[in-house]
JSON list of C-alpha atoms in Angstrom, two decimals:
[
{"chain": "H", "resi": 1, "resn": "MET", "atom": "CA", "xyz": [-58.42, -7.37, 20.73]},
{"chain": "H", "resi": 2, "resn": "HIS", "atom": "CA", "xyz": [-55.67, -8.11, 23.37]},
{"chain": "H", "resi": 3, "resn": "ASP", "atom": "CA", "xyz": [-52.69, -10.31, 22.47]},
{"chain": "H", "resi": 4, "resn": "LYS", "atom": "CA", "xyz": [-53.41, -13.75, 24.03]},
{"chain": "H", "resi": 5, "resn": "CYS", "atom": "CA", "xyz": [-49.87, -13.93, 25.43]},
{"chain": "H", "resi": 6, "resn": "HIS", "atom": "CA", "xyz": [-49.78, -10.48, 27.00]},
{"chain": "H", "resi": 7, "resn": "GLY", "atom": "CA", "xyz": [-53.42, -9.57, 27.63]},
{"chain": "H", "resi": 8, "resn": "PRO", "atom": "CA", "xyz": [-54.91, -9.29, 30.80]},
{"chain": "H", "resi": 9, "resn": "THR", "atom": "CA", "xyz": [-55.67, -12.35, 33.12]},
{"chain": "H", "resi": 10, "resn": "ALA", "atom": "CA", "xyz": [-58.09, -12.65, 35.72]},
{"chain": "H", "resi": 11, "resn": "ALA", "atom": "CA", "xyz": [-57.15, -10.65, 38.89]},
{"chain": "H", "resi": 12, "resn": "ASP", "atom": "CA", "xyz": [-57.83, -13.56, 41.25]},
{"chain": "H", "resi": 13, "resn": "SER", "atom": "CA", "xyz": [-57.31, -12.93, 45.04]},
{"chain": "H", "resi": 14, "resn": "PHE", "atom": "CA", "xyz": [-55.05, -15.05, 46.91]},
{"chain": "H", "resi": 15, "resn": "SER", "atom": "CA", "xyz": [-56.09, -18.20, 48.92]},
{"chain": "H", "resi": 16, "resn": "LYS", "atom": "CA", "xyz": [-56.27, -17.56, 52.59]},
{"chain": "H", "resi": 17, "resn": "ASP", "atom": "CA", "xyz": [-52.82, -19.35, 52.98]},
{"chain": "H", "resi": 18, "resn": "GLU", "atom": "CA", "xyz": [-51.34, -17.51, 50.33]},
{"chain": "H", "resi": 19, "resn": "ARG", "atom": "CA", "xyz": [-52.46, -14.28, 51.85]},
{"chain": "H", "resi": 20, "resn": "ALA", "atom": "CA", "xyz": [-51.16, -15.06, 55.23]},
{"chain": "H", "resi": 21, "resn": "ALA", "atom": "CA", "xyz": [-47.80, -16.01, 53.87]},
{"chain": "H", "resi": 22, "resn": "VAL", "atom": "CA", "xyz": [-47.26, -12.62, 52.07]},
{"chain": "H", "resi": 23, "resn": "TYR", "atom": "CA", "xyz": [-48.25, -10.62, 55.37]},
{"chain": "H", "resi": 24, "resn": "LYS", "atom": "CA", "xyz": [-46.09, -13.26, 57.38]},
{"chain": "H", "resi": 25, "resn": "ALA", "atom": "CA", "xyz": [-43.18, -12.21, 55.30]},
{"chain": "H", "resi": 26, "resn": "ILE", "atom": "CA", "xyz": [-44.10, -8.50, 55.81]},
{"chain": "H", "resi": 27, "resn": "HIS", "atom": "CA", "xyz": [-44.40, -8.60, 59.46]},
{"chain": "H", "resi": 28, "resn": "THR", "atom": "CA", "xyz": [-41.49, -10.87, 60.37]},
{"chain": "H", "resi": 29, "resn": "ARG", "atom": "CA", "xyz": [-38.95, -9.29, 58.04]},
{"chain": "H", "resi": 30, "resn": "ARG", "atom": "CA", "xyz": [-36.15, -7.89, 59.99]},
{"chain": "H", "resi": 31, "resn": "ASP", "atom": "CA", "xyz": [-32.79, -6.06, 59.47]},
{"chain": "H", "resi": 32, "resn": "VAL", "atom": "CA", "xyz": [-30.17, -8.78, 60.20]},
{"chain": "H", "resi": 33, "resn": "ARG", "atom": "CA", "xyz": [-26.68, -7.53, 61.47]},
{"chain": "H", "resi": 34, "resn": "ASP", "atom": "CA", "xyz": [-25.25, -10.31, 63.60]},
{"chain": "H", "resi": 35, "resn": "GLN", "atom": "CA", "xyz": [-27.20, -13.52, 63.10]},
{"chain": "H", "resi": 36, "resn": "PHE", "atom": "CA", "xyz": [-25.78, -14.53, 59.89]},
{"chain": "H", "resi": 37, "resn": "LEU", "atom": "CA", "xyz": [-24.67, -18.29, 59.34]},
{"chain": "H", "resi": 38, "resn": "PRO", "atom": "CA", "xyz": [-21.58, -19.03, 57.00]},
{"chain": "H", "resi": 39, "resn": "LYS", "atom": "CA", "xyz": [-23.77, -21.20, 54.78]},
{"chain": "H", "resi": 40, "resn": "PRO", "atom": "CA", "xyz": [-23.28, -20.05, 51.48]},
{"chain": "H", "resi": 41, "resn": "ILE", "atom": "CA", "xyz": [-26.51, -19.06, 49.39]},
{"chain": "H", "resi": 42, "resn": "PRO", "atom": "CA", "xyz": [-27.13, -21.53, 46.28]},
{"chain": "H", "resi": 43, "resn": "ASP", "atom": "CA", "xyz": [-26.89, -20.01, 42.82]},
{"chain": "H", "resi": 44, "resn": "GLU", "atom": "CA", "xyz": [-30.33, -20.76, 42.07]},
{"chain": "H", "resi": 45, "resn": "VAL", "atom": "CA", "xyz": [-31.74, -19.35, 45.30]},
{"chain": "H", "resi": 46, "resn": "LEU", "atom": "CA", "xyz": [-29.62, -16.15, 44.49]},
{"chain": "H", "resi": 47, "resn": "MET", "atom": "CA", "xyz": [-31.21, -15.94, 41.19]},
{"chain": "H", "resi": 48, "resn": "ARG", "atom": "CA", "xyz": [-34.93, -16.12, 42.71]},
{"chain": "H", "resi": 49, "resn": "LEU", "atom": "CA", "xyz": [-34.04, -13.32, 44.91]},
{"chain": "H", "resi": 50, "resn": "LEU", "atom": "CA", "xyz": [-32.72, -11.12, 42.12]},
{"chain": "H", "resi": 51, "resn": "ASP", "atom": "CA", "xyz": [-35.42, -12.11, 39.72]},
{"chain": "H", "resi": 52, "resn": "ALA", "atom": "CA", "xyz": [-37.98, -10.90, 42.47]},
{"chain": "H", "resi": 53, "resn": "ALA", "atom": "CA", "xyz": [-36.04, -7.68, 42.82]},
{"chain": "H", "resi": 54, "resn": "HIS", "atom": "CA", "xyz": [-36.05, -7.53, 39.07]},
{"chain": "H", "resi": 55, "resn": "HIS", "atom": "CA", "xyz": [-39.83, -7.72, 38.98]},
{"chain": "H", "resi": 56, "resn": "ALA", "atom": "CA", "xyz": [-40.23, -4.49, 40.99]},
{"chain": "H", "resi": 57, "resn": "PRO", "atom": "CA", "xyz": [-42.39, -1.76, 39.65]},
{"chain": "H", "resi": 58, "resn": "SER", "atom": "CA", "xyz": [-40.42, 0.90, 37.82]},
{"chain": "H", "resi": 59, "resn": "VAL", "atom": "CA", "xyz": [-41.46, 4.27, 36.48]},
{"chain": "H", "resi": 60, "resn": "GLY", "atom": "CA", "xyz": [-41.74, 4.36, 32.78]},
{"chain": "H", "resi": 61, "resn": "PHE", "atom": "CA", "xyz": [-40.66, 0.66, 32.81]},
{"chain": "H", "resi": 62, "resn": "MET", "atom": "CA", "xyz": [-37.01, 1.88, 32.91]},
{"chain": "H", "resi": 63, "resn": "GLN", "atom": "CA", "xyz": [-35.77, -0.79, 35.32]},
{"chain": "H", "resi": 64, "resn": "PRO", "atom": "CA", "xyz": [-32.81, 1.35, 36.55]},
{"chain": "H", "resi": 65, "resn": "TRP", "atom": "CA", "xyz": [-31.43, -1.12, 38.89]},
{"chain": "H", "resi": 66, "resn": "ASN", "atom": "CA", "xyz": [-28.24, -3.11, 38.71]},
{"chain": "H", "resi": 67, "resn": "PHE", "atom": "CA", "xyz": [-26.87, -5.65, 41.29]},
{"chain": "H", "resi": 68, "resn": "ILE", "atom": "CA", "xyz": [-23.24, -5.73, 42.40]},
{"chain": "H", "resi": 69, "resn": "LEU", "atom": "CA", "xyz": [-22.52, -9.17, 44.12]},
{"chain": "H", "resi": 70, "resn": "ILE", "atom": "CA", "xyz": [-19.67, -8.88, 46.79]},
{"chain": "H", "resi": 71, "resn": "SER", "atom": "CA", "xyz": [-18.32, -12.06, 48.19]},
{"chain": "H", "resi": 72, "resn": "ASP", "atom": "CA", "xyz": [-14.40, -11.46, 48.04]},
{"chain": "H", "resi": 73, "resn": "PRO", "atom": "CA", "xyz": [-12.88, -11.16, 51.61]},
{"chain": "H", "resi": 74, "resn": "GLU", "atom": "CA", "xyz": [-10.39, -8.56, 50.72]},
{"chain": "H", "resi": 75, "resn": "ARG", "atom": "CA", "xyz": [-13.40, -6.32, 49.14]},
{"chain": "H", "resi": 76, "resn": "LYS", "atom": "CA", "xyz": [-15.72, -6.77, 52.04]},
{"chain": "H", "resi": 77, "resn": "GLN", "atom": "CA", "xyz": [-12.77, -5.92, 54.24]},
{"chain": "H", "resi": 78, "resn": "GLU", "atom": "CA", "xyz": [-12.24, -2.60, 52.40]},
{"chain": "H", "resi": 79, "resn": "VAL", "atom": "CA", "xyz": [-16.33, -1.85, 52.85]},
{"chain": "H", "resi": 80, "resn": "HIS", "atom": "CA", "xyz": [-16.07, -2.72, 56.48]},
{"chain": "H", "resi": 81, "resn": "GLN", "atom": "CA", "xyz": [-13.33, -0.30, 57.03]},
{"chain": "H", "resi": 82, "resn": "ALA", "atom": "CA", "xyz": [-15.23, 2.69, 55.18]},
{"chain": "H", "resi": 83, "resn": "PHE", "atom": "CA", "xyz": [-18.09, 1.79, 57.38]},
{"chain": "H", "resi": 84, "resn": "THR", "atom": "CA", "xyz": [-16.12, 1.91, 60.61]},
{"chain": "H", "resi": 85, "resn": "ARG", "atom": "CA", "xyz": [-14.62, 5.19, 59.77]},
{"chain": "H", "resi": 86, "resn": "ALA", "atom": "CA", "xyz": [-17.98, 6.66, 59.06]},
{"chain": "H", "resi": 87, "resn": "ASN", "atom": "CA", "xyz": [-19.49, 4.90, 61.95]},
{"chain": "H", "resi": 88, "resn": "GLU", "atom": "CA", "xyz": [-17.25, 6.72, 64.46]},
{"chain": "H", "resi": 89, "resn": "GLU", "atom": "CA", "xyz": [-18.11, 10.04, 62.77]},
{"chain": "H", "resi": 90, "resn": "ALA", "atom": "CA", "xyz": [-21.93, 9.14, 63.14]},
{"chain": "H", "resi": 91, "resn": "ARG", "atom": "CA", "xyz": [-21.71, 8.24, 66.94]},
{"chain": "H", "resi": 92, "resn": "ALA", "atom": "CA", "xyz": [-20.15, 11.72, 67.55]},
{"chain": "H", "resi": 93, "resn": "MET", "atom": "CA", "xyz": [-23.33, 13.22, 66.07]},
{"chain": "H", "resi": 94, "resn": "PHE", "atom": "CA", "xyz": [-25.64, 11.92, 69.18]},
{"chain": "H", "resi": 95, "resn": "THR", "atom": "CA", "xyz": [-26.24, 13.25, 72.40]},
{"chain": "H", "resi": 96, "resn": "ASP", "atom": "CA", "xyz": [-23.83, 12.06, 75.18]},
{"chain": "H", "resi": 97, "resn": "ASP", "atom": "CA", "xyz": [-26.42, 9.91, 76.67]},
{"chain": "H", "resi": 98, "resn": "ARG", "atom": "CA", "xyz": [-27.19, 8.16, 73.46]},
{"chain": "H", "resi": 99, "resn": "GLN", "atom": "CA", "xyz": [-23.73, 7.72, 72.44]},
{"chain": "H", "resi": 100, "resn": "ALA", "atom": "CA", "xyz": [-23.11, 4.59, 74.57]},
{"chain": "H", "resi": 101, "resn": "LEU", "atom": "CA", "xyz": [-26.13, 3.05, 73.45]},
{"chain": "H", "resi": 102, "resn": "TYR", "atom": "CA", "xyz": [-25.32, 3.62, 69.85]},
{"chain": "H", "resi": 103, "resn": "ALA", "atom": "CA", "xyz": [-21.80, 2.34, 70.34]},
{"chain": "H", "resi": 104, "resn": "ALA", "atom": "CA", "xyz": [-23.54, -0.97, 71.76]},
{"chain": "H", "resi": 105, "resn": "LEU", "atom": "CA", "xyz": [-25.56, -1.37, 68.57]},
{"chain": "H", "resi": 106, "resn": "LYS", "atom": "CA", "xyz": [-24.30, -3.97, 66.12]},
{"chain": "H", "resi": 107, "resn": "LEU", "atom": "CA", "xyz": [-25.20, -1.96, 62.84]},
{"chain": "H", "resi": 108, "resn": "GLU", "atom": "CA", "xyz": [-23.89, -4.08, 60.14]},
{"chain": "H", "resi": 109, "resn": "GLY", "atom": "CA", "xyz": [-22.93, -7.66, 59.23]},
{"chain": "H", "resi": 110, "resn": "ILE", "atom": "CA", "xyz": [-20.40, -6.92, 56.47]},
{"chain": "H", "resi": 111, "resn": "LEU", "atom": "CA", "xyz": [-17.85, -9.58, 56.97]},
{"chain": "H", "resi": 112, "resn": "LYS", "atom": "CA", "xyz": [-20.31, -12.12, 58.77]},
{"chain": "H", "resi": 113, "resn": "ALA", "atom": "CA", "xyz": [-22.46, -12.35, 55.96]},
{"chain": "H", "resi": 114, "resn": "PRO", "atom": "CA", "xyz": [-21.56, -14.47, 53.13]},
{"chain": "H", "resi": 115, "resn": "LEU", "atom": "CA", "xyz": [-22.75, -12.28, 50.71]},
{"chain": "H", "resi": 116, "resn": "ASN", "atom": "CA", "xyz": [-22.86, -8.45, 50.10]},
{"chain": "H", "resi": 117, "resn": "ILE", "atom": "CA", "xyz": [-25.01, -7.08, 47.47]},
{"chain": "H", "resi": 118, "resn": "CYS", "atom": "CA", "xyz": [-24.98, -3.25, 46.39]},
{"chain": "H", "resi": 119, "resn": "ILE", "atom": "CA", "xyz": [-27.94, -1.96, 44.37]},
{"chain": "H", "resi": 120, "resn": "THR", "atom": "CA", "xyz": [-27.62, 1.01, 42.44]},
{"chain": "H", "resi": 121, "resn": "CYS", "atom": "CA", "xyz": [-29.90, 3.19, 40.12]},
{"chain": "H", "resi": 122, "resn": "ASP", "atom": "CA", "xyz": [-28.42, 4.13, 36.45]},
{"chain": "H", "resi": 123, "resn": "ARG", "atom": "CA", "xyz": [-30.14, 7.50, 36.22]},
{"chain": "H", "resi": 124, "resn": "THR", "atom": "CA", "xyz": [-29.49, 7.59, 32.59]},
{"chain": "H", "resi": 125, "resn": "ARG", "atom": "CA", "xyz": [-31.35, 4.28, 31.44]},
{"chain": "H", "resi": 126, "resn": "GLY", "atom": "CA", "xyz": [-34.32, 5.08, 29.42]},
{"chain": "H", "resi": 127, "resn": "GLY", "atom": "CA", "xyz": [-32.78, 8.17, 28.12]},
{"chain": "H", "resi": 128, "resn": "ARG", "atom": "CA", "xyz": [-33.26, 11.97, 28.78]},
{"chain": "H", "resi": 129, "resn": "VAL", "atom": "CA", "xyz": [-37.08, 12.03, 29.10]},
{"chain": "H", "resi": 130, "resn": "VAL", "atom": "CA", "xyz": [-38.69, 8.86, 30.77]},
{"chain": "H", "resi": 131, "resn": "LEU", "atom": "CA", "xyz": [-42.39, 8.44, 31.06]},
{"chain": "H", "resi": 132, "resn": "GLY", "atom": "CA", "xyz": [-43.60, 9.47, 34.54]},
{"chain": "H", "resi": 133, "resn": "ARG", "atom": "CA", "xyz": [-40.32, 11.08, 35.46]},
{"chain": "H", "resi": 134, "resn": "THR", "atom": "CA", "xyz": [-40.85, 14.17, 33.53]},
{"chain": "H", "resi": 135, "resn": "HIS", "atom": "CA", "xyz": [-41.99, 16.10, 36.75]},
{"chain": "H", "resi": 136, "resn": "ASN", "atom": "CA", "xyz": [-40.65, 13.93, 39.59]},
{"chain": "H", "resi": 137, "resn": "ARG", "atom": "CA", "xyz": [-37.10, 13.32, 38.70]},
{"chain": "H", "resi": 138, "resn": "GLN", "atom": "CA", "xyz": [-36.71, 11.04, 41.95]},
{"chain": "H", "resi": 139, "resn": "MET", "atom": "CA", "xyz": [-39.00, 8.33, 40.95]},
{"chain": "H", "resi": 140, "resn": "ASP", "atom": "CA", "xyz": [-36.28, 6.11, 39.44]},
{"chain": "H", "resi": 141, "resn": "LEU", "atom": "CA", "xyz": [-34.68, 6.11, 42.83]},
{"chain": "H", "resi": 142, "resn": "TYR", "atom": "CA", "xyz": [-38.06, 5.25, 44.36]},
{"chain": "H", "resi": 143, "resn": "SER", "atom": "CA", "xyz": [-38.14, 2.40, 41.76]},
{"chain": "H", "resi": 144, "resn": "THR", "atom": "CA", "xyz": [-35.01, 0.94, 42.82]},
{"chain": "H", "resi": 145, "resn": "VAL", "atom": "CA", "xyz": [-36.03, 1.07, 46.46]},
{"chain": "H", "resi": 146, "resn": "CYS", "atom": "CA", "xyz": [-39.09, -1.05, 45.36]},
{"chain": "H", "resi": 147, "resn": "ALA", "atom": "CA", "xyz": [-36.51, -3.55, 44.04]},
{"chain": "H", "resi": 148, "resn": "VAL", "atom": "CA", "xyz": [-34.75, -3.44, 47.33]},
{"chain": "H", "resi": 149, "resn": "GLN", "atom": "CA", "xyz": [-38.01, -4.44, 49.17]},
{"chain": "H", "resi": 150, "resn": "ASN", "atom": "CA", "xyz": [-39.04, -7.12, 46.67]},
{"chain": "H", "resi": 151, "resn": "LEU", "atom": "CA", "xyz": [-35.40, -8.68, 47.42]},
{"chain": "H", "resi": 152, "resn": "TRP", "atom": "CA", "xyz": [-35.82, -8.34, 51.22]},
{"chain": "H", "resi": 153, "resn": "LEU", "atom": "CA", "xyz": [-39.49, -10.18, 51.32]},
{"chain": "H", "resi": 154, "resn": "ALA", "atom": "CA", "xyz": [-38.30, -12.83, 48.97]},
{"chain": "H", "resi": 155, "resn": "ALA", "atom": "CA", "xyz": [-35.22, -13.57, 50.99]},
{"chain": "H", "resi": 156, "resn": "ARG", "atom": "CA", "xyz": [-37.66, -13.66, 54.37]},
{"chain": "H", "resi": 157, "resn": "ALA", "atom": "CA", "xyz": [-39.71, -16.45, 52.49]},
{"chain": "H", "resi": 158, "resn": "GLU", "atom": "CA", "xyz": [-36.44, -18.19, 51.79]},
{"chain": "H", "resi": 159, "resn": "GLY", "atom": "CA", "xyz": [-35.13, -18.20, 55.55]},
{"chain": "H", "resi": 160, "resn": "ILE", "atom": "CA", "xyz": [-32.45, -15.81, 54.41]},
{"chain": "H", "resi": 161, "resn": "GLY", "atom": "CA", "xyz": [-31.64, -12.63, 56.46]},
{"chain": "H", "resi": 162, "resn": "VAL", "atom": "CA", "xyz": [-30.71, -9.20, 54.82]},
{"chain": "H", "resi": 163, "resn": "GLY", "atom": "CA", "xyz": [-29.21, -6.23, 56.61]},
{"chain": "H", "resi": 164, "resn": "TRP", "atom": "CA", "xyz": [-29.19, -2.61, 54.97]},
{"chain": "H", "resi": 165, "resn": "VAL", "atom": "CA", "xyz": [-25.82, -0.77, 55.71]},
{"chain": "H", "resi": 166, "resn": "SER", "atom": "CA", "xyz": [-26.01, 3.02, 55.12]},
{"chain": "H", "resi": 167, "resn": "ILE", "atom": "CA", "xyz": [-23.17, 4.37, 57.19]},
{"chain": "H", "resi": 168, "resn": "TYR", "atom": "CA", "xyz": [-20.68, 5.14, 54.80]},
{"chain": "H", "resi": 169, "resn": "HIS", "atom": "CA", "xyz": [-19.30, 8.13, 52.61]},
{"chain": "H", "resi": 170, "resn": "ASP", "atom": "CA", "xyz": [-20.71, 7.86, 49.08]},
{"chain": "H", "resi": 171, "resn": "ALA", "atom": "CA", "xyz": [-17.07, 8.67, 47.76]},
{"chain": "H", "resi": 172, "resn": "ASP", "atom": "CA", "xyz": [-15.45, 5.66, 49.33]},
{"chain": "H", "resi": 173, "resn": "MET", "atom": "CA", "xyz": [-18.24, 3.07, 48.30]},
{"chain": "H", "resi": 174, "resn": "ARG", "atom": "CA", "xyz": [-17.80, 4.41, 44.68]},
{"chain": "H", "resi": 175, "resn": "ARG", "atom": "CA", "xyz": [-13.93, 4.02, 44.89]},
{"chain": "H", "resi": 176, "resn": "ILE", "atom": "CA", "xyz": [-14.15, 0.43, 46.53]},
{"chain": "H", "resi": 177, "resn": "LEU", "atom": "CA", "xyz": [-16.72, -0.78, 43.89]},
{"chain": "H", "resi": 178, "resn": "GLY", "atom": "CA", "xyz": [-15.80, 1.21, 40.98]},
{"chain": "H", "resi": 179, "resn": "ILE", "atom": "CA", "xyz": [-19.19, 2.86, 40.49]},
{"chain": "H", "resi": 180, "resn": "PRO", "atom": "CA", "xyz": [-19.51, 5.56, 37.73]},
{"chain": "H", "resi": 181, "resn": "ALA", "atom": "CA", "xyz": [-20.76, 9.11, 38.65]},
{"chain": "H", "resi": 182, "resn": "HIS", "atom": "CA", "xyz": [-24.10, 8.89, 36.73]},
{"chain": "H", "resi": 183, "resn": "VAL", "atom": "CA", "xyz": [-25.08, 5.74, 38.95]},
{"chain": "H", "resi": 184, "resn": "GLU", "atom": "CA", "xyz": [-26.64, 6.17, 42.33]},
{"chain": "H", "resi": 185, "resn": "ILE", "atom": "CA", "xyz": [-25.89, 3.85, 45.21]},
{"chain": "H", "resi": 186, "resn": "VAL", "atom": "CA", "xyz": [-29.40, 2.99, 46.70]},
{"chain": "H", "resi": 187, "resn": "ALA", "atom": "CA", "xyz": [-28.81, 0.11, 49.06]},
{"chain": "H", "resi": 188, "resn": "TYR", "atom": "CA", "xyz": [-25.65, -1.98, 50.28]},
{"chain": "H", "resi": 189, "resn": "LEU", "atom": "CA", "xyz": [-27.11, -5.22, 51.71]},
{"chain": "H", "resi": 190, "resn": "CYS", "atom": "CA", "xyz": [-25.68, -8.08, 53.82]},
{"chain": "H", "resi": 191, "resn": "VAL", "atom": "CA", "xyz": [-27.36, -11.24, 52.86]},
{"chain": "H", "resi": 192, "resn": "GLY", "atom": "CA", "xyz": [-27.05, -14.88, 54.47]},
{"chain": "H", "resi": 193, "resn": "TYR", "atom": "CA", "xyz": [-29.03, -17.37, 56.01]},
{"chain": "H", "resi": 194, "resn": "VAL", "atom": "CA", "xyz": [-30.15, -17.10, 59.55]},
{"chain": "H", "resi": 195, "resn": "ASP", "atom": "CA", "xyz": [-31.88, -19.42, 62.04]},
{"chain": "H", "resi": 196, "resn": "GLU", "atom": "CA", "xyz": [-33.48, -16.99, 64.17]},
{"chain": "H", "resi": 197, "resn": "LEU", "atom": "CA", "xyz": [-34.70, -13.59, 63.94]},
{"chain": "H", "resi": 198, "resn": "TYR", "atom": "CA", "xyz": [-35.59, -10.95, 66.53]},
{"chain": "H", "resi": 199, "resn": "GLN", "atom": "CA", "xyz": [-39.47, -11.07, 67.44]},
{"chain": "H", "resi": 200, "resn": "ALA", "atom": "CA", "xyz": [-39.44, -7.03, 67.06]},
{"chain": "H", "resi": 201, "resn": "PRO", "atom": "CA", "xyz": [-37.17, -4.75, 65.41]},
{"chain": "H", "resi": 202, "resn": "GLU", "atom": "CA", "xyz": [-33.73, -4.88, 67.15]},
{"chain": "H", "resi": 203, "resn": "LEU", "atom": "CA", "xyz": [-33.76, -1.20, 67.74]},
{"chain": "H", "resi": 204, "resn": "GLU", "atom": "CA", "xyz": [-37.23, -1.36, 69.35]},
{"chain": "H", "resi": 205, "resn": "GLN", "atom": "CA", "xyz": [-36.03, -4.09, 71.79]},
{"chain": "H", "resi": 206, "resn": "ARG", "atom": "CA", "xyz": [-32.84, -2.14, 72.52]},
{"chain": "H", "resi": 207, "resn": "GLY", "atom": "CA", "xyz": [-34.82, 0.65, 73.71]},
{"chain": "H", "resi": 208, "resn": "TRP", "atom": "CA", "xyz": [-33.87, 3.14, 70.88]},
{"chain": "H", "resi": 209, "resn": "ARG", "atom": "CA", "xyz": [-37.16, 3.83, 69.54]},
{"chain": "H", "resi": 210, "resn": "LYS", "atom": "CA", "xyz": [-40.71, 2.42, 69.57]},
{"chain": "H", "resi": 211, "resn": "ARG", "atom": "CA", "xyz": [-43.10, 1.85, 66.66]},
{"chain": "H", "resi": 212, "resn": "LEU", "atom": "CA", "xyz": [-45.27, 4.66, 66.09]},
{"chain": "H", "resi": 213, "resn": "PRO", "atom": "CA", "xyz": [-49.12, 4.12, 66.44]},
{"chain": "H", "resi": 214, "resn": "LEU", "atom": "CA", "xyz": [-50.52, 3.91, 62.72]},
{"chain": "H", "resi": 215, "resn": "ASP", "atom": "CA", "xyz": [-53.69, 5.57, 63.64]},
{"chain": "H", "resi": 216, "resn": "GLU", "atom": "CA", "xyz": [-51.49, 9.00, 64.19]},
{"chain": "H", "resi": 217, "resn": "LEU", "atom": "CA", "xyz": [-49.88, 8.76, 61.12]},
{"chain": "H", "resi": 218, "resn": "ILE", "atom": "CA", "xyz": [-53.06, 8.47, 58.66]},
{"chain": "H", "resi": 219, "resn": "PHE", "atom": "CA", "xyz": [-54.58, 11.56, 57.33]},
{"chain": "H", "resi": 220, "resn": "ARG", "atom": "CA", "xyz": [-57.89, 11.91, 55.13]},
{"chain": "H", "resi": 221, "resn": "ASP", "atom": "CA", "xyz": [-57.78, 13.90, 51.78]},
{"chain": "H", "resi": 222, "resn": "ARG", "atom": "CA", "xyz": [-55.02, 16.48, 52.99]},
{"chain": "H", "resi": 223, "resn": "TRP", "atom": "CA", "xyz": [-52.30, 16.80, 55.42]},
{"chain": "H", "resi": 224, "resn": "SER", "atom": "CA", "xyz": [-54.10, 17.54, 58.74]},
{"chain": "H", "resi": 225, "resn": "GLY", "atom": "CA", "xyz": [-53.15, 20.65, 60.73]},
{"chain": "H", "resi": 226, "resn": "CYS", "atom": "CA", "xyz": [-51.75, 22.46, 57.76]},
{"chain": "H", "resi": 227, "resn": "ASP", "atom": "CA", "xyz": [-54.46, 25.02, 57.04]},
{"chain": "H", "resi": 228, "resn": "ASP", "atom": "CA", "xyz": [-52.00, 27.96, 57.42]},
{"chain": "H", "resi": 229, "resn": "PRO", "atom": "CA", "xyz": [-50.76, 28.81, 53.98]},
{"chain": "H", "resi": 230, "resn": "GLU", "atom": "CA", "xyz": [-47.40, 29.90, 55.71]},
{"chain": "H", "resi": 231, "resn": "THR", "atom": "CA", "xyz": [-46.59, 26.37, 56.60]},
{"chain": "H", "resi": 232, "resn": "LEU", "atom": "CA", "xyz": [-47.00, 25.25, 53.41]},
{"chain": "H", "resi": 233, "resn": "SER", "atom": "CA", "xyz": [-44.56, 27.61, 51.96]},
{"chain": "H", "resi": 234, "resn": "SER", "atom": "CA", "xyz": [-41.45, 26.21, 50.00]},
{"chain": "H", "resi": 235, "resn": "ASP", "atom": "CA", "xyz": [-39.35, 28.56, 52.43]},
{"chain": "H", "resi": 236, "resn": "HIS", "atom": "CA", "xyz": [-40.23, 26.58, 55.39]},
{"chain": "H", "resi": 237, "resn": "PRO", "atom": "CA", "xyz": [-36.80, 24.87, 56.22]},
{"chain": "H", "resi": 238, "resn": "HIS", "atom": "CA", "xyz": [-36.64, 21.07, 56.06]},
{"chain": "H", "resi": 239, "resn": "PRO", "atom": "CA", "xyz": [-35.50, 19.35, 59.58]},
{"chain": "H", "resi": 240, "resn": "ASP", "atom": "CA", "xyz": [-32.13, 18.46, 58.01]},
{"chain": "H", "resi": 241, "resn": "GLN", "atom": "CA", "xyz": [-31.74, 22.28, 57.35]},
{"chain": "H", "resi": 242, "resn": "ALA", "atom": "CA", "xyz": [-32.90, 23.55, 60.40]},
{"chain": "H", "resi": 243, "resn": "GLY", "atom": "CA", "xyz": [-30.21, 22.04, 62.78]},
{"chain": "H", "resi": 244, "resn": "VAL", "atom": "CA", "xyz": [-32.04, 19.06, 63.94]},
{"chain": "H", "resi": 245, "resn": "SER", "atom": "CA", "xyz": [-30.19, 16.29, 65.51]},
{"chain": "H", "resi": 246, "resn": "PRO", "atom": "CA", "xyz": [-30.43, 12.84, 63.84]},
{"chain": "H", "resi": 247, "resn": "ALA", "atom": "CA", "xyz": [-32.87, 10.66, 65.76]},
{"chain": "H", "resi": 248, "resn": "THR", "atom": "CA", "xyz": [-31.80, 7.16, 64.91]},
{"chain": "H", "resi": 249, "resn": "PRO", "atom": "CA", "xyz": [-28.70, 5.19, 63.34]},
{"chain": "H", "resi": 250, "resn": "SER", "atom": "CA", "xyz": [-29.06, 5.26, 59.66]},
{"chain": "H", "resi": 251, "resn": "VAL", "atom": "CA", "xyz": [-30.17, 1.69, 59.50]},
{"chain": "H", "resi": 252, "resn": "SER", "atom": "CA", "xyz": [-33.76, 0.20, 59.07]},
{"chain": "H", "resi": 253, "resn": "GLY", "atom": "CA", "xyz": [-35.66, -2.01, 61.36]}
]
């Protein structure tokens, strides 16, 4: 017999309005960089966002995440300097005709956002052997990404914008925030209220890339076009190892 407090409950579907709200949050979520307002986030609202993140699924229920809240101007300035150095390096990686557009893009809101949040993954949490991670070591990182997405969608529902900054050297961020070696940095987020959002992702509107057609990304039962055993070999080079230039800035849409 199931425990009455922790047993299964009815899997009721959402009402039409509830369902629409979920899809609205998904489809209108944007990566915010320059639209932040100086209005601080009340503690009770911030705790709702963090609680939403904390309710993400995690392999073996290991809950590997931690949340570093950064509001000190001097600390944010250090992070911004680290970003600026890395961003200059990143710009040089693109072809000449893309460098001008890259330089015109606003890729972070570190100083403008009233709050920055660094979300990390403690890979030792749960011990050496974690249920569900025995054969795929990366599952704890994927779990932490789910926490990021939970926070982002909850923020959208609260009228709060989020921007993901990923252009920095890992060593710089570890030094600035005092992050130990066994903990992975998964996301550095700029967070704050906004009063307007782009109707489409900024990179799409600025002509960097277009959204790919969904029907071109769906396969049935197995990867399409990979009948040749040679293409399935582990010796086949990964794009990052084959000299392929980066196609987009390291930020989300």
